[in-house]
Amino acid sequence: LIQARNLSRVYRLGGGDVHALRGIDIDIDEGEYVAVMGASGSGKSTFMNLVGALDTPTSGELTIAGERLADRSPDQLAAFRNRVVGFVFQQFNLLPRTTALDNVALPLLYRGTPAARRQARARECLEMVGLGDRMDHHPSQLSGGQQQRVAIARALANEPRLLLADEPTGALDSRTSEDVMAIFDSLNASGITIMLVTHEEDVGAHARRRVIFRDGRILEDRS
Amino acid sequence: LIQARNLSRVYRLGGGDVHALRGIDIDIDEGEYVAVMGASGSGKSTFMNLVGALDTPTSGELTIAGERLADRSPDQLAAFRNRVVGFVFQQFNLLPRTTALDNVALPLLYRGTPAARRQARARECLEMVGLGDRMDHHPSQLSGGQQQRVAIARALANEPRLLLADEPTGALDSRTSEDVMAIFDSLNASGITIMLVTHEEDVGAHARRRVIFRDGRILEDRS
Ligand SMILES: Nc1ncnc2c1ncn2[C@@H]1O[C@H](COP(=O)(O)OP(=O)(O)OP(=O)(O)O)[C@@H](O)[C@H]1O
Ligand SMILES: Nc1ncnc2c1ncn2[C@@H]1O[C@H](COP(=O)(O)OP(=O)(O)OP(=O)(O)O)[C@@H](O)[C@H]1O
Ligand SMILES: [Mg+2]
Ligand SMILES: [Mg+2]
């Protein structure tokens, strides 16, 4: 499903270049369950953003679900993302003046799902993460862990083929964390490919493969 | 140092009231090292915001360093915070168009510290958290864990008497997390009072007292 060859990403800044990814080679098959780990600043989110077509590499190749992403326009990438990917952002990226329900419904709105179906699916996803009683709250009216769960619900709304989750339990207590991992486990059991960044061993243990990043490279890749 | 009596906070929303804190009674002495834990949505951040004078209670009393906060104007509360408190926010709250260095220097600017001293102190705090080579980056040019460390450095800049940290290691790998906790441990050993919210047992173990929140109340308080 995912194939990266010599994938690199350099951020060019006034003060000097940051080599965030240095020649990544990796293959991830459909249905895999991968944990991405490594020190702060080692390139995990940069890698996730490339795989999720939210960013473009400086060099190297990336093919996802048969699409060579380098050949696509921004609009085509957005449509591809909407169809294939569910993304839980490390910083949630919720729309601030929008209710939890409408935040979760956004991917469905983008794909043209009718209103009644959108609302029903968004409600279902919020209930799955235990926020059935917070649907009309705005993000600033939610706790940190509740905002994270809205971000998770939104990633699931469109029934993605590939779920990319960047530290999805970072703001959650252990009990809520287990509930979320149980959802991810059952999604993977039903065939969805999951790649999640985590720095928690307990969370990483749910995956069947662990990829460890260090200084923009893959240090270790174990199944 | 901190005394709360029957402290309550109700958020009034169109759809109904949220009783985030329900009659909290707690005393925290100078020099204590307290871990605040509990499920997502149980009131931890709400409590921290009240203690840090960032929010006002709906009812009950809160006295910090001898100041009855209810008697103070917003300007007086801001001056009090700047003098006494260092706050690491759950969502970091960094200024987006400002470098890491200037973000960290902000509390010193507010208190009138001269420019040369401000820069030197901010640089020192950033080096303490391992970001000496990221000083001129803006928040969007930093990884999640790097942003969190800038927030930590900023909380330490003014040498606060009371350090309030809301999930300070949430975005950090275990190694970086240990480095940060070592800083907190040494600050506490030098007399600074620390209250930190965490959902990680390993982090909570550094504290000498654990307070567990549930549904807006204190369920357990153990030393
Ligand atoms: N501004 C607000 N308006 C309305 N409700 C709010 C607001 N802020 C928080 N809440 C609600 O108050 C309750 C307590 O929130 P709080 O942020 O204190 O929880 P928390 O213990 O810090 O949770 P977490 O571990 O997820 O960060 C939550 O149920 C939340 O939905
Ligand atoms: N927009 C940007 N401009 C410049 N440098 C950047 C930018 N985004 C990230 N970086 C740098 O690239 C490196 C990798 O960042 P990345 O966000 O991928 O790390 P990460 O492994 O996700 O870290 P964390 O665990 O802290 O979230 C970091 O050193 C960071 O400072
Ligand atoms: Mg990251
Ligand atoms: Mg919180």
Short mmCIF file of C-alpha atoms and ligand atoms in Angstrom, two decimals:
data_model
loop_
_atom_site.label_atom_id
_atom_site.label_comp_id
_atom_site.label_asym_id
_atom_site.label_seq_id
_atom_site.Cartn_x
_atom_site.Cartn_y
_atom_site.Cartn_z
CA LEU A 1 0.00 0.00 0.00
CA ILE A 2 2.83 2.39 0.89
CA GLN A 3 6.20 2.37 -0.83
CA ALA A 4 8.92 4.91 -0.06
CA ARG A 5 12.26 4.99 -1.90
CA ASN A 6 15.11 7.24 -0.77
CA LEU A 7 12.56 9.65 0.66
CA SER A 8 14.04 12.91 1.91
CA ARG A 9 12.69 16.16 3.31
CA VAL A 10 14.79 19.22 3.96
CA TYR A 11 13.30 22.31 5.59
CA ARG A 12 15.14 25.38 4.30
CA LEU A 13 15.35 28.17 6.84
CA GLY A 14 17.24 31.42 7.03
CA GLY A 15 19.52 30.09 9.71
CA GLY A 16 20.33 26.83 7.93
CA ASP A 17 18.76 23.69 6.48
CA VAL A 18 17.09 21.05 8.64
CA HIS A 19 17.42 17.54 7.20
CA ALA A 20 14.26 16.11 8.77
CA LEU A 21 14.25 12.90 6.67
CA ARG A 22 17.37 11.42 5.09
CA GLY A 23 16.70 8.77 2.48
CA ILE A 24 13.89 6.65 3.93
CA ASP A 25 13.23 3.26 2.31
CA ILE A 26 10.17 1.37 3.53
CA ASP A 27 7.34 -0.85 2.28
CA ILE A 28 4.05 -1.18 4.17
CA ASP A 29 1.48 -3.69 2.95
CA GLU A 30 -2.29 -3.33 3.09
CA GLY A 31 -3.60 -4.47 6.47
CA GLU A 32 -0.39 -3.88 8.39
CA TYR A 33 -0.35 -2.39 11.91
CA VAL A 34 2.80 -0.32 12.35
CA ALA A 35 4.07 1.68 15.33
CA VAL A 36 6.50 4.51 14.54
CA MET A 37 8.69 5.48 17.47
CA GLY A 38 11.81 7.52 18.16
CA ALA A 39 13.11 10.60 19.92
CA SER A 40 11.54 14.03 19.74
CA GLY A 41 12.64 15.68 16.50
CA SER A 42 13.68 12.43 14.80
CA GLY A 43 11.37 12.92 11.79
CA LYS A 44 8.24 10.89 12.67
CA SER A 45 5.63 13.59 11.96
CA THR A 46 7.50 14.70 8.84
CA PHE A 47 7.31 11.10 7.57
CA MET A 48 3.61 10.82 8.46
CA ASN A 49 2.81 14.07 6.66
CA LEU A 50 4.49 12.81 3.49
CA VAL A 51 2.65 9.47 3.64
CA GLY A 52 -0.63 11.33 4.21
CA ALA A 53 0.08 13.55 1.18
CA LEU A 54 0.01 16.65 3.38
CA ASP A 55 3.51 17.61 2.32
CA THR A 56 5.80 16.87 -0.62
CA PRO A 57 9.27 15.32 -0.40
CA THR A 58 12.42 17.23 -1.31
CA SER A 59 13.65 14.12 -3.14
CA GLY A 60 12.93 10.40 -3.47
CA GLU A 61 9.68 8.65 -4.37
CA LEU A 62 6.46 7.86 -2.57
CA THR A 63 3.70 5.65 -3.94
CA ILE A 64 0.45 5.12 -2.00
CA ALA A 65 -2.39 2.85 -3.13
CA GLY A 66 -0.74 2.77 -6.54
CA GLU A 67 -0.62 6.57 -6.86
CA ARG A 68 2.77 8.18 -7.44
CA LEU A 69 2.05 11.25 -5.33
CA ALA A 70 4.67 13.37 -7.07
CA ASP A 71 2.51 13.35 -10.23
CA ARG A 72 -0.56 14.83 -8.54
CA SER A 73 -1.74 18.43 -8.24
CA PRO A 74 -2.73 19.87 -4.84
CA ASP A 75 -6.42 19.37 -5.65
CA GLN A 76 -5.82 15.76 -6.70
CA LEU A 77 -3.83 15.14 -3.50
CA ALA A 78 -6.69 16.59 -1.41
CA ALA A 79 -9.21 14.35 -3.14
CA PHE A 80 -6.90 11.35 -2.71
CA ARG A 81 -6.47 12.09 1.00
CA ASN A 82 -10.20 12.45 1.49
CA ARG A 83 -10.87 9.12 -0.21
CA VAL A 84 -8.09 7.00 1.26
CA VAL A 85 -6.60 8.51 4.41
CA GLY A 86 -7.81 9.28 7.92
CA PHE A 87 -5.33 11.48 9.77
CA VAL A 88 -5.14 12.15 13.51
CA PHE A 89 -2.86 15.17 13.87
CA GLN A 90 -0.38 15.54 16.73
CA GLN A 91 -1.93 18.96 17.44
CA PHE A 92 -5.51 17.90 16.57
CA ASN A 93 -6.07 20.74 14.04
CA LEU A 94 -9.76 21.14 14.85
CA LEU A 95 -11.71 24.09 13.44
CA PRO A 96 -12.12 26.42 16.43
CA ARG A 97 -15.50 28.00 15.60
CA THR A 98 -17.10 24.67 14.74
CA THR A 99 -18.86 22.17 16.98
CA ALA A 100 -17.39 18.74 17.67
CA LEU A 101 -20.13 17.23 15.47
CA ASP A 102 -19.37 19.47 12.50
CA ASN A 103 -15.63 18.99 12.92
CA VAL A 104 -16.14 15.23 12.68
CA ALA A 105 -18.55 15.60 9.71
CA LEU A 106 -16.08 17.69 7.71
CA PRO A 107 -14.52 14.85 5.66
CA LEU A 108 -18.03 13.69 4.74
CA LEU A 109 -19.05 17.20 3.70
CA TYR A 110 -15.96 17.33 1.49
CA ARG A 111 -16.87 14.10 -0.30
CA GLY A 112 -20.47 15.20 -0.84
CA THR A 113 -22.28 12.96 1.63
CA PRO A 114 -25.90 14.13 2.18
CA ALA A 115 -26.60 16.05 5.39
CA ALA A 116 -28.70 13.46 7.24
CA ARG A 117 -26.12 10.72 6.62
CA ARG A 118 -23.27 13.08 7.59
CA GLN A 119 -24.87 13.91 10.93
CA ALA A 120 -25.67 10.30 11.69
CA ARG A 121 -22.14 9.07 10.89
CA ALA A 122 -20.49 11.94 12.81
CA ARG A 123 -22.69 11.20 15.83
CA GLU A 124 -21.78 7.51 15.63
CA CYS A 125 -18.03 8.28 15.56
CA LEU A 126 -18.29 10.65 18.52
CA GLU A 127 -20.22 8.08 20.52
CA MET A 128 -17.53 5.51 19.69
CA VAL A 129 -14.95 7.70 21.46
CA GLY A 130 -17.24 8.47 24.41
CA LEU A 131 -18.21 12.02 23.46
CA GLY A 132 -21.91 11.57 22.77
CA ASP A 133 -22.66 14.27 25.35
CA ARG A 134 -20.18 16.82 23.95
CA MET A 135 -21.35 17.06 20.32
CA ASP A 136 -22.29 20.72 20.35
CA HIS A 137 -19.22 21.91 22.26
CA HIS A 138 -16.59 23.94 20.44
CA PRO A 139 -12.95 22.80 20.84
CA SER A 140 -12.19 25.49 23.44
CA GLN A 141 -15.05 24.06 25.51
CA LEU A 142 -13.46 20.63 25.62
CA SER A 143 -10.67 19.16 27.72
CA GLY A 144 -7.37 18.26 26.02
CA GLY A 145 -8.23 14.59 25.92
CA GLN A 146 -11.70 15.34 24.56
CA GLN A 147 -10.22 17.43 21.74
CA GLN A 148 -7.91 14.55 20.90
CA ARG A 149 -10.85 12.19 20.75
CA VAL A 150 -12.73 14.54 18.39
CA ALA A 151 -9.65 14.45 16.13
CA ILE A 152 -9.74 10.64 16.26
CA ALA A 153 -13.47 10.52 15.49
CA ARG A 154 -12.93 12.82 12.50
CA ALA A 155 -10.19 10.54 11.14
CA LEU A 156 -12.61 7.59 11.24
CA ALA A 157 -15.66 9.37 9.78
CA ASN A 158 -14.91 8.58 6.13
CA GLU A 159 -14.06 4.91 6.82
CA PRO A 160 -10.49 5.36 5.56
CA ARG A 161 -8.39 2.60 4.06
CA LEU A 162 -5.28 3.97 5.73
CA LEU A 163 -5.36 5.43 9.25
CA LEU A 164 -2.40 7.64 10.15
CA ALA A 165 -2.38 8.63 13.81
CA ASP A 166 0.30 10.94 15.22
CA GLU A 167 0.46 10.39 19.00
CA PRO A 168 -3.29 9.57 19.23
CA THR A 169 -3.22 8.89 22.98
CA GLY A 170 -0.83 11.68 24.03
CA ALA A 171 -3.49 13.53 26.00
CA LEU A 172 -5.45 10.53 27.27
CA ASP A 173 -5.48 8.80 30.65
CA SER A 174 -4.76 5.07 30.61
CA ARG A 175 -8.39 3.98 30.65
CA THR A 176 -9.46 6.22 27.75
CA SER A 177 -6.24 5.26 25.97
CA GLU A 178 -7.20 1.56 26.16
CA ASP A 179 -10.65 2.35 24.76
CA VAL A 180 -9.10 4.13 21.78
CA MET A 181 -6.57 1.34 21.15
CA ALA A 182 -9.44 -1.18 21.24
CA ILE A 183 -11.11 0.80 18.43
CA PHE A 184 -7.88 0.82 16.41
CA ASP A 185 -7.36 -2.92 16.98
CA SER A 186 -10.84 -3.75 15.69
CA LEU A 187 -10.40 -1.45 12.68
CA ASN A 188 -7.18 -3.26 11.80
CA ALA A 189 -8.89 -6.61 12.28
CA SER A 190 -11.45 -5.47 9.70
CA GLY A 191 -8.69 -4.75 7.17
CA ILE A 192 -7.71 -1.12 7.69
CA THR A 193 -3.99 -0.35 7.49
CA ILE A 194 -2.79 1.54 10.56
CA MET A 195 0.39 3.52 11.12
CA LEU A 196 0.63 5.30 14.44
CA VAL A 197 3.34 7.42 15.98
CA THR A 198 3.67 6.89 19.70
CA HIS A 199 6.24 7.28 22.41
CA GLU A 200 4.41 4.89 24.76
CA GLU A 201 5.51 1.26 24.87
CA ASP A 202 2.02 0.06 25.89
CA VAL A 203 0.48 1.67 22.84
CA GLY A 204 3.26 0.47 20.52
CA ALA A 205 2.67 -3.07 21.74
CA HIS A 206 -0.72 -3.17 19.95
CA ALA A 207 1.06 -2.93 16.59
CA ARG A 208 2.63 -5.91 14.88
CA ARG A 209 5.62 -4.02 13.50
CA ARG A 210 7.81 -1.33 15.05
CA VAL A 211 9.82 1.19 13.08
CA ILE A 212 12.24 3.32 15.07
CA PHE A 213 13.37 6.69 13.70
CA ARG A 214 16.54 8.50 14.65
CA ASP A 215 17.87 11.73 13.17
CA GLY A 216 15.76 11.40 10.04
CA ARG A 217 16.64 7.77 9.32
CA ILE A 218 15.14 4.40 10.16
CA LEU A 219 17.28 2.89 12.89
CA GLU A 220 15.31 -0.31 13.32
CA ASP A 221 12.37 -2.09 11.66
CA ARG A 222 11.08 -5.14 13.53
CA SER A 223 8.05 -7.40 13.20
CA LEU B 1 1.14 28.16 49.60
CA ILE B 2 -2.16 27.08 47.98
CA GLN B 3 -5.43 26.81 49.87
CA ALA B 4 -8.72 25.90 48.19
CA ARG B 5 -12.03 25.78 50.06
CA ASN B 6 -15.18 24.42 48.43
CA LEU B 7 -13.83 25.47 45.04
CA SER B 8 -16.30 25.07 42.18
CA ARG B 9 -16.35 25.92 38.50
CA VAL B 10 -19.42 25.63 36.31
CA TYR B 11 -19.23 26.29 32.57
CA ARG B 12 -22.56 27.61 31.38
CA LEU B 13 -23.40 26.62 27.84
CA GLY B 14 -26.49 26.89 25.70
CA GLY B 15 -27.04 23.16 25.85
CA GLY B 16 -26.64 22.87 29.61
CA ASP B 17 -24.20 23.52 32.46
CA VAL B 18 -20.96 21.58 32.86
CA HIS B 19 -19.93 21.16 36.51
CA ALA B 20 -16.19 20.88 35.88
CA LEU B 21 -15.19 21.24 39.57
CA ARG B 22 -17.51 20.43 42.46
CA GLY B 23 -16.39 21.73 45.82
CA ILE B 24 -12.63 21.09 45.91
CA ASP B 25 -10.88 21.33 49.30
CA ILE B 26 -7.10 21.09 49.28
CA ASP B 27 -3.99 22.54 50.96
CA ILE B 28 -0.60 22.49 49.27
CA ASP B 29 2.44 23.70 51.23
CA GLU B 30 5.46 25.52 49.87
CA GLY B 31 8.00 23.06 48.49
CA GLU B 32 5.55 20.25 47.82
CA TYR B 33 5.73 18.08 44.70
CA VAL B 34 2.23 17.02 43.67
CA ALA B 35 1.01 14.88 40.77
CA VAL B 36 -2.59 15.47 39.66
CA MET B 37 -4.11 12.51 37.85
CA GLY B 38 -7.50 11.29 36.70
CA ALA B 39 -9.61 10.50 33.66
CA SER B 40 -9.98 12.76 30.64
CA GLY B 41 -12.55 15.42 31.46
CA SER B 42 -12.31 14.98 35.24
CA GLY B 43 -11.42 18.64 35.93
CA LYS B 44 -7.61 18.63 36.17
CA SER B 45 -6.90 21.50 33.74
CA THR B 46 -9.83 23.48 35.14
CA PHE B 47 -8.29 23.15 38.62
CA MET B 48 -4.82 24.11 37.35
CA ASN B 49 -6.19 27.19 35.58
CA LEU B 50 -7.84 28.36 38.81
CA VAL B 51 -4.66 27.81 40.84
CA GLY B 52 -2.66 29.66 38.20
CA ALA B 53 -5.12 32.57 38.35
CA LEU B 54 -5.97 32.13 34.67
CA ASP B 55 -9.64 31.66 35.44
CA THR B 56 -11.99 32.58 38.30
CA PRO B 57 -14.08 30.12 40.33
CA THR B 58 -17.86 30.08 40.17
CA SER B 59 -17.90 29.71 43.97
CA GLY B 60 -15.61 28.84 46.88
CA GLU B 61 -12.29 30.39 47.88
CA LEU B 62 -8.74 30.21 46.62
CA THR B 63 -5.73 31.74 48.38
CA ILE B 64 -2.25 31.55 46.84
CA ALA B 65 0.92 32.90 48.49
CA GLY B 66 -1.35 34.75 50.90
CA GLU B 67 -3.35 36.46 48.13
CA ARG B 68 -7.10 35.95 48.10
CA LEU B 69 -7.40 35.83 44.31
CA ALA B 70 -11.08 36.79 44.33
CA ASP B 71 -10.13 40.30 45.53
CA ARG B 72 -7.80 41.02 42.61
CA SER B 73 -8.45 42.79 39.32
CA PRO B 74 -7.43 41.15 36.01
CA ASP B 75 -4.31 43.36 35.86
CA GLN B 76 -3.36 42.46 39.42
CA LEU B 77 -3.88 38.76 38.65
CA ALA B 78 -1.63 39.08 35.57
CA ALA B 79 1.10 40.75 37.64
CA PHE B 80 0.72 38.09 40.35
CA ARG B 81 0.99 35.29 37.81
CA ASN B 82 4.08 36.82 36.24
CA ARG B 83 5.76 37.14 39.63
CA VAL B 84 4.84 33.82 41.22
CA VAL B 85 3.73 31.24 38.68
CA GLY B 86 5.32 29.38 35.78
CA PHE B 87 2.69 27.61 33.68
CA VAL B 88 3.21 24.87 31.13
CA PHE B 89 -0.05 24.69 29.16
CA GLN B 90 -1.55 21.42 27.93
CA GLN B 91 -1.70 22.95 24.44
CA PHE B 92 1.56 24.92 24.81
CA ASN B 93 0.00 28.30 23.84
CA LEU B 94 3.12 29.59 22.07
CA LEU B 95 2.95 32.79 20.03
CA PRO B 96 2.96 31.58 16.42
CA ARG B 97 4.82 34.48 14.75
CA THR B 98 7.53 34.59 17.40
CA THR B 99 10.80 32.70 17.63
CA ALA B 100 11.40 30.08 20.32
CA LEU B 101 13.82 32.51 22.00
CA ASP B 102 11.33 35.37 22.12
CA ASN B 103 8.54 33.07 23.27
CA VAL B 104 10.69 32.00 26.21
CA ALA B 105 11.75 35.61 26.93
CA LEU B 106 8.13 36.83 27.09
CA PRO B 107 7.63 36.57 30.88
CA LEU B 108 10.89 38.51 31.37
CA LEU B 109 9.77 41.20 28.92
CA TYR B 110 6.54 41.51 30.89
CA ARG B 111 8.36 42.05 34.17
CA GLY B 112 10.69 44.64 32.67
CA THR B 113 13.95 42.68 32.53
CA PRO B 114 16.56 44.46 30.34
CA ALA B 115 17.09 43.04 26.85
CA ALA B 116 20.57 41.55 27.30
CA ARG B 117 19.57 39.72 30.47
CA ARG B 118 16.31 38.55 28.83
CA GLN B 119 18.14 37.02 25.88
CA ALA B 120 20.76 35.36 28.08
CA ARG B 121 18.17 33.83 30.42
CA ALA B 122 15.94 32.66 27.54
CA ARG B 123 18.95 31.07 25.84
CA GLU B 124 19.89 29.33 29.10
CA CYS B 125 16.38 27.89 29.53
CA LEU B 126 16.26 26.64 25.94
CA GLU B 127 19.64 24.97 26.31
CA MET B 128 18.38 23.31 29.52
CA VAL B 129 15.67 21.56 27.49
CA GLY B 130 18.00 20.65 24.63
CA LEU B 131 16.86 23.27 22.12
CA GLY B 132 20.00 25.40 21.88
CA ASP B 133 20.00 24.82 18.10
CA ARG B 134 16.35 25.74 17.56
CA MET B 135 16.22 29.23 19.08
CA ASP B 136 15.26 31.12 15.95
CA HIS B 137 12.63 28.64 14.78
CA HIS B 138 8.97 29.60 14.93
CA PRO B 139 6.57 27.10 16.56
CA SER B 140 5.37 25.77 13.19
CA GLN B 141 9.00 24.95 12.39
CA LEU B 142 9.33 22.74 15.45
CA SER B 143 8.26 19.18 16.17
CA GLY B 144 5.48 18.56 18.72
CA GLY B 145 7.93 17.61 21.43
CA GLN B 146 10.12 20.62 20.65
CA GLN B 147 7.12 22.96 21.00
CA GLN B 148 6.34 21.36 24.34
CA ARG B 149 9.91 21.96 25.48
CA VAL B 150 9.72 25.62 24.46
CA ALA B 151 6.58 25.88 26.63
CA ILE B 152 8.51 24.31 29.51
CA ALA B 153 11.48 26.65 29.03
CA ARG B 154 9.12 29.65 29.06
CA ALA B 155 7.57 28.49 32.35
CA LEU B 156 11.03 28.41 33.95
CA ALA B 157 12.32 31.72 32.56
CA ASN B 158 11.09 33.90 35.42
CA GLU B 159 12.33 31.52 38.14
CA PRO B 160 8.79 30.96 39.46
CA ARG B 161 7.97 30.05 43.03
CA LEU B 162 5.16 27.78 41.84
CA LEU B 163 5.47 25.64 38.72
CA LEU B 164 2.18 24.39 37.28
CA ALA B 165 2.67 21.91 34.44
CA ASP B 166 -0.31 20.44 32.55
CA GLU B 167 0.84 17.20 30.92
CA PRO B 168 4.43 18.49 30.43
CA THR B 169 5.70 15.24 28.88
CA GLY B 170 2.65 14.38 26.77
CA ALA B 171 4.50 14.86 23.47
CA LEU B 172 7.92 13.60 24.59
CA ASP B 173 9.69 10.29 24.04
CA SER B 174 10.86 8.50 27.18
CA ARG B 175 14.44 9.77 27.02
CA THR B 176 13.48 13.44 26.60
CA SER B 177 10.78 12.91 29.22
CA GLU B 178 13.39 11.75 31.75
CA ASP B 179 15.53 14.80 30.98
CA VAL B 180 12.58 17.10 31.68
CA MET B 181 11.64 15.30 34.90
CA ALA B 182 15.26 15.58 36.06
CA ILE B 183 14.97 19.36 35.63
CA PHE B 184 11.70 19.40 37.61
CA ASP B 185 13.23 17.22 40.35
CA SER B 186 16.18 19.56 40.80
CA LEU B 187 13.91 22.64 40.80
CA ASN B 188 11.84 21.06 43.57
CA ALA B 189 15.01 20.17 45.48
CA SER B 190 15.91 23.89 45.35
CA GLY B 191 12.58 24.81 46.95
CA ILE B 192 10.17 25.39 44.07
CA THR B 193 6.63 24.07 44.57
CA ILE B 194 5.54 21.84 41.70
CA MET B 195 2.09 20.67 40.70
CA LEU B 196 1.91 18.66 37.52
CA VAL B 197 -0.96 16.99 35.73
CA THR B 198 0.02 13.72 34.14
CA HIS B 199 -1.60 10.53 33.00
CA GLU B 200 1.69 8.61 33.05
CA GLU B 201 2.56 6.56 36.13
CA ASP B 202 6.31 6.94 35.57
CA VAL B 203 6.01 10.71 35.60
CA GLY B 204 3.66 10.74 38.59
CA ALA B 205 6.18 8.65 40.52
CA HIS B 206 8.58 11.63 40.68
CA ALA B 207 6.09 13.51 42.87
CA ARG B 208 5.75 12.91 46.59
CA ARG B 209 1.96 13.33 46.68
CA ARG B 210 -0.75 12.11 44.31
CA VAL B 211 -4.17 13.70 43.97
CA ILE B 212 -6.69 11.83 41.83
CA PHE B 213 -9.60 13.70 40.27
CA ARG B 214 -12.86 12.17 39.17
CA ASP B 215 -15.93 13.96 37.82
CA GLY B 216 -14.85 17.29 39.27
CA ARG B 217 -14.02 16.01 42.76
CA ILE B 218 -10.92 14.71 44.52
CA LEU B 219 -11.26 10.96 44.74
CA GLU B 220 -7.97 10.28 46.49
CA ASP B 221 -5.10 12.29 48.02
CA ARG B 222 -2.06 10.22 49.03
CA SER B 223 1.47 11.04 50.16
N1 LIG C 1 -14.65 26.36 28.27
C1 LIG C 1 -15.42 25.29 28.56
N2 LIG C 1 -16.76 25.34 28.36
C2 LIG C 1 -17.53 24.28 28.65
N3 LIG C 1 -17.10 23.12 29.14
C3 LIG C 1 -15.78 23.01 29.35
C4 LIG C 1 -14.86 24.07 29.07
N4 LIG C 1 -13.61 23.66 29.38
C5 LIG C 1 -13.72 22.40 29.83
N5 LIG C 1 -15.03 22.00 29.82
C6 LIG C 1 -15.57 20.72 30.29
O1 LIG C 1 -15.21 20.61 31.67
C7 LIG C 1 -14.80 19.28 31.99
C8 LIG C 1 -13.41 19.31 32.62
O2 LIG C 1 -12.47 19.77 31.71
P1 LIG C 1 -10.91 19.77 32.03
O3 LIG C 1 -10.24 20.45 30.88
O4 LIG C 1 -10.65 20.37 33.37
O5 LIG C 1 -10.58 18.22 32.09
P2 LIG C 1 -9.18 17.47 32.25
O6 LIG C 1 -9.22 16.64 33.47
O7 LIG C 1 -8.05 18.44 32.12
O8 LIG C 1 -9.17 16.49 31.00
P3 LIG C 1 -7.96 15.99 30.04
O9 LIG C 1 -7.24 14.94 30.80
O10 LIG C 1 -8.74 15.43 28.86
O11 LIG C 1 -7.12 17.17 29.67
C9 LIG C 1 -14.81 18.50 30.67
O12 LIG C 1 -15.92 17.63 30.69
C10 LIG C 1 -14.97 19.55 29.58
O13 LIG C 1 -15.84 19.11 28.54
N1 LIG C 2 8.30 23.54 9.15
C1 LIG C 2 9.53 23.26 9.62
N2 LIG C 2 10.57 24.08 9.33
C2 LIG C 2 11.80 23.80 9.82
N3 LIG C 2 12.13 22.74 10.56
C3 LIG C 2 11.14 21.89 10.87
C4 LIG C 2 9.79 22.11 10.45
N4 LIG C 2 9.02 21.10 10.94
C5 LIG C 2 9.85 20.30 11.64
N5 LIG C 2 11.12 20.77 11.61
C6 LIG C 2 12.30 20.14 12.20
O1 LIG C 2 12.44 18.86 11.60
C7 LIG C 2 12.80 17.89 12.59
C8 LIG C 2 11.83 16.73 12.58
O2 LIG C 2 10.55 17.18 12.98
P1 LIG C 2 9.34 16.17 13.21
O3 LIG C 2 8.15 17.03 13.51
O4 LIG C 2 9.21 15.24 12.06
O5 LIG C 2 9.81 15.35 14.49
P2 LIG C 2 9.05 14.26 15.36
O6 LIG C 2 9.83 13.00 15.30
O7 LIG C 2 7.61 14.19 14.98
O8 LIG C 2 9.17 14.85 16.83
P3 LIG C 2 8.15 14.82 18.08
O9 LIG C 2 8.25 13.46 18.67
O10 LIG C 2 8.73 15.88 18.98
O11 LIG C 2 6.78 15.16 17.59
C9 LIG C 2 12.85 18.61 13.93
O12 LIG C 2 14.20 18.79 14.31
C10 LIG C 2 12.18 19.96 13.69
O13 LIG C 2 12.84 21.02 14.37
MG MG C 3 5.85 14.76 15.95
MG MG C 4 -6.60 18.76 30.67
#
